[in-house]
Tab-separated table of C-alpha atoms in Angstrom:
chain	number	residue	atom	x	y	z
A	925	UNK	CA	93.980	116.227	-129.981
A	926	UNK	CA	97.554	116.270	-130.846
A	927	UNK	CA	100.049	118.192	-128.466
A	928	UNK	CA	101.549	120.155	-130.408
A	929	UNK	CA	97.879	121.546	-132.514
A	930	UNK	CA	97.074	122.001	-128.372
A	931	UNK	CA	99.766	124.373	-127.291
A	932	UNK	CA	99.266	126.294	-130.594
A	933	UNK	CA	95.966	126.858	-130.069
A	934	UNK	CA	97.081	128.198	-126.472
A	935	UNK	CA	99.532	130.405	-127.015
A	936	UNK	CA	97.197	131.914	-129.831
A	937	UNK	CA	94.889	132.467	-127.716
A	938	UNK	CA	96.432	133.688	-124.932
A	939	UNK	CA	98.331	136.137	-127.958
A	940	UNK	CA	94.754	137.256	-128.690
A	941	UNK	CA	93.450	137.952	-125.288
A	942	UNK	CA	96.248	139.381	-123.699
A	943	UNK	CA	95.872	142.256	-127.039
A	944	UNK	CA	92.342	142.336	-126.394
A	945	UNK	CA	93.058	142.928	-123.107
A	946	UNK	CA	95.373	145.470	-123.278
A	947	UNK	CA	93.542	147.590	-126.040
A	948	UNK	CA	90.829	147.536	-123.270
A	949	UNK	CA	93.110	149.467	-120.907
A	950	UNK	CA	94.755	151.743	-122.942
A	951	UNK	CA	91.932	153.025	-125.668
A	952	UNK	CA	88.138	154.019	-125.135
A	953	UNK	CA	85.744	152.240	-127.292
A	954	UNK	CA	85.891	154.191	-130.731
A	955	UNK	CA	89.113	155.440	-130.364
A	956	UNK	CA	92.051	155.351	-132.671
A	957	UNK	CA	96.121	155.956	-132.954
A	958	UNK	CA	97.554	155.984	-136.484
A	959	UNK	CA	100.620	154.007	-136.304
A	960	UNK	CA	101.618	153.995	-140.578
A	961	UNK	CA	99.749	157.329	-141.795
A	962	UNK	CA	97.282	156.196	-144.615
A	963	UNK	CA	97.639	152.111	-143.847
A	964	UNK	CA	97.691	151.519	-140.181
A	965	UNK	CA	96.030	152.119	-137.078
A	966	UNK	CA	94.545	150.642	-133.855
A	967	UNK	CA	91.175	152.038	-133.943
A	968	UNK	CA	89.150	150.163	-131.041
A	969	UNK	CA	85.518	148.886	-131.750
A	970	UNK	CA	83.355	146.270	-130.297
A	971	UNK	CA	82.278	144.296	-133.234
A	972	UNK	CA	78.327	142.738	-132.309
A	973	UNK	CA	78.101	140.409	-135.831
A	974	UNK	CA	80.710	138.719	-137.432
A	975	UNK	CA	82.996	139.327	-140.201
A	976	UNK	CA	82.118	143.166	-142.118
A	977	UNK	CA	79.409	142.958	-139.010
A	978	UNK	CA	77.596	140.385	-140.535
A	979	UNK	CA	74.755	138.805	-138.131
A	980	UNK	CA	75.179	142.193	-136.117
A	981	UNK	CA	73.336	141.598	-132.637
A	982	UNK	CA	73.219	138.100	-133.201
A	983	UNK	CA	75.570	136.634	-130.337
A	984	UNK	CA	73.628	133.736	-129.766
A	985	UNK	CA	73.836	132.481	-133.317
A	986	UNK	CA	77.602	133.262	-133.557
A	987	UNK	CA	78.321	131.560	-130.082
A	988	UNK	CA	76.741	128.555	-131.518
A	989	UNK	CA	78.297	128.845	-134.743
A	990	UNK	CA	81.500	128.743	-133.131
A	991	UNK	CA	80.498	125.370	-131.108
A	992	UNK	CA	79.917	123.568	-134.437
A	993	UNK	CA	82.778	124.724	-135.964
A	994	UNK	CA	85.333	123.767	-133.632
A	995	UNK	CA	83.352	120.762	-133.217
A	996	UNK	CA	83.670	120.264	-137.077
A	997	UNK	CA	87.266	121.116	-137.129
A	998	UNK	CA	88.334	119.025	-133.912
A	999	UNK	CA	86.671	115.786	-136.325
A	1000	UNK	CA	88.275	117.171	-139.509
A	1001	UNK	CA	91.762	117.576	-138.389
A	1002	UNK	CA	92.161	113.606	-138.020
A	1003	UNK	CA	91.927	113.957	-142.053
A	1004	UNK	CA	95.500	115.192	-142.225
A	1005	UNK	CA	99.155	114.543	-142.015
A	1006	UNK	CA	100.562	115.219	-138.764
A	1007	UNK	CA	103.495	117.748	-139.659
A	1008	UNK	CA	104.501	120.998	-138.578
A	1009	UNK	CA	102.147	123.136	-140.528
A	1010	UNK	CA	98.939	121.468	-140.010
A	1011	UNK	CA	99.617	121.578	-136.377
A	1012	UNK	CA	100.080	125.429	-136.563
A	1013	UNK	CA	97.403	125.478	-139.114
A	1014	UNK	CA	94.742	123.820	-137.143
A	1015	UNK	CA	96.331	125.659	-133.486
A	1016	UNK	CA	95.745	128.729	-135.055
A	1017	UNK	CA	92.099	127.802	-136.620
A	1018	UNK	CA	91.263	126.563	-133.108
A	1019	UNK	CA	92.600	129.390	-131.012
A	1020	UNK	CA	91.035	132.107	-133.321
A	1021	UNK	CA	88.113	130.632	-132.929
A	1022	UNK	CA	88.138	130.279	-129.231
A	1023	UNK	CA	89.678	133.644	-128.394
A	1024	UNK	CA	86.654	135.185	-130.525
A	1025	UNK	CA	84.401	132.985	-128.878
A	1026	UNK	CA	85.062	134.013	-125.000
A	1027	UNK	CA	84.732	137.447	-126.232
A	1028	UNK	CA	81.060	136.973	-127.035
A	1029	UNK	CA	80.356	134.837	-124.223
A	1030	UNK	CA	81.589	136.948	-121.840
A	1031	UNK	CA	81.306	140.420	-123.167
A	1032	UNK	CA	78.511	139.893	-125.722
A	1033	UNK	CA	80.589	141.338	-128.692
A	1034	UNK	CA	84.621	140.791	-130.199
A	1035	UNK	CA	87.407	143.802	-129.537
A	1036	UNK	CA	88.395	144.257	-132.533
A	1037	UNK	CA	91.511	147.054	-132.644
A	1038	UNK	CA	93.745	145.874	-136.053
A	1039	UNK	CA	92.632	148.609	-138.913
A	1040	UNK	CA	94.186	148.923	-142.306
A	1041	UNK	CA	93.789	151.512	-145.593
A	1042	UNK	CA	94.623	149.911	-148.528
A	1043	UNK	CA	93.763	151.125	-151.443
A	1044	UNK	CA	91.388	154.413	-150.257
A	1045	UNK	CA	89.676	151.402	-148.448
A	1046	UNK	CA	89.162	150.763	-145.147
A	1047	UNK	CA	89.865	146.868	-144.504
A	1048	UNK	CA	86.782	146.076	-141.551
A	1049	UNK	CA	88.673	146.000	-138.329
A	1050	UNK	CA	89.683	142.988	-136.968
A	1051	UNK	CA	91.784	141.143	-134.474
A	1052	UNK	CA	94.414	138.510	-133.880
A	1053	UNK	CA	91.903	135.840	-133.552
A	1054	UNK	CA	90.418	136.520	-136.665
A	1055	UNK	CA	94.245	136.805	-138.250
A	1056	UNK	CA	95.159	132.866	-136.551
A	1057	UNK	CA	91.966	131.872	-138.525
A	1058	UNK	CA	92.800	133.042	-141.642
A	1059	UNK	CA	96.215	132.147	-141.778
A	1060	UNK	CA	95.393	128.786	-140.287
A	1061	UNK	CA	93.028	128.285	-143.066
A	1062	UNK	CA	95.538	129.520	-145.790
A	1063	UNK	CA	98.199	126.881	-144.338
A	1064	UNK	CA	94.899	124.466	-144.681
A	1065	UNK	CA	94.373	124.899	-148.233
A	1066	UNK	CA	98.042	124.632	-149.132
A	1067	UNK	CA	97.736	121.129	-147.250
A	1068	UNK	CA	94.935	120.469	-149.366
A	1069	UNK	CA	96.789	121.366	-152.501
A	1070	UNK	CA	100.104	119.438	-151.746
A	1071	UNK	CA	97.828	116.522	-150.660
A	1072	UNK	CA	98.303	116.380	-147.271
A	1073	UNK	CA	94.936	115.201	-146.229
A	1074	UNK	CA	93.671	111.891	-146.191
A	1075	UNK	CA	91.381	112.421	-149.542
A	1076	UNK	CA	93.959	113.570	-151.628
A	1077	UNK	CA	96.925	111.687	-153.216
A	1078	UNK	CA	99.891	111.914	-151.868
A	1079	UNK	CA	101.706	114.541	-154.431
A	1080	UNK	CA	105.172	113.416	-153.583
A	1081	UNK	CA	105.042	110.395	-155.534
């Protein structure tokens, strides 16, 4: 693995944990401070599926899941340019993934404590782990788009 996708995927993580972490300390499981009135709030939960809860109770499945996927991604990353968004793209992929993951090894569920209102709807709770991921993957697809992977034509020319 690269370096630089390395330390990325390090500091995310340790960005993620160290949240977690603190929203342990300071809030009881189920508890919640509006910070914007109507948009934003920590509100923490323990989250025991996946995304919207899916594959609640499920831990083993999602620890697994989470092997094969950075397993998948570790593989997949050789596919594309080395510049300075792919490395952030695929150290934030990887670190969401693995601060997510020592949360269900260790605790059995993911601290979720990120809520938003948009819209008279309540975004599912989520975390920074799960925000590295999806950013990560957004900077992926843009890759994808400009050509940046090994499969697509280089757009330049």
């Amino acid at each position: 693995m690269n370096r630089k996708i390395f330390y990325i995927a390090i500091i995310a993580l340790f960005f993620d944990q160290i949240t977690k972490i603190l929203i342990s300390i300071f809030f009881h499981v189920g508890e919640k401070f509006t910070l914007l009135k109507n948009f934003f709030s920590l509100y923490f939960v323990e989250n025991y599926g996946a995304a919207w809860s899916i594959f609640s109770g499920k831990v083993d499945f999602l620890i697994l899941a989470s092997i094969i996927a950075l397993i998948i991604i570790y593989r997949y990353m050789y596919n594309f340019q080395t510049n300075k968004r792919n490395n952030i793209a695929f150290g934030f992929i990887i670190g969401g993934i693995l601060g997510n993951l020592i949360d269900r090894i260790f605790l059995g569920y993911v601290r979720d404590f990120l809520a938003f209102k948009i819209i008279n709807y309540n975004y599912p709770v989520f975390n920074l782990a799960d925000s590295f991921i999806v950013i990560g993957i957004f900077l992926l697809i843009i890759a994808v788009t400009k050509g940046e992977d090994k499969n697509g034509r280089d757009k330049s020319n």
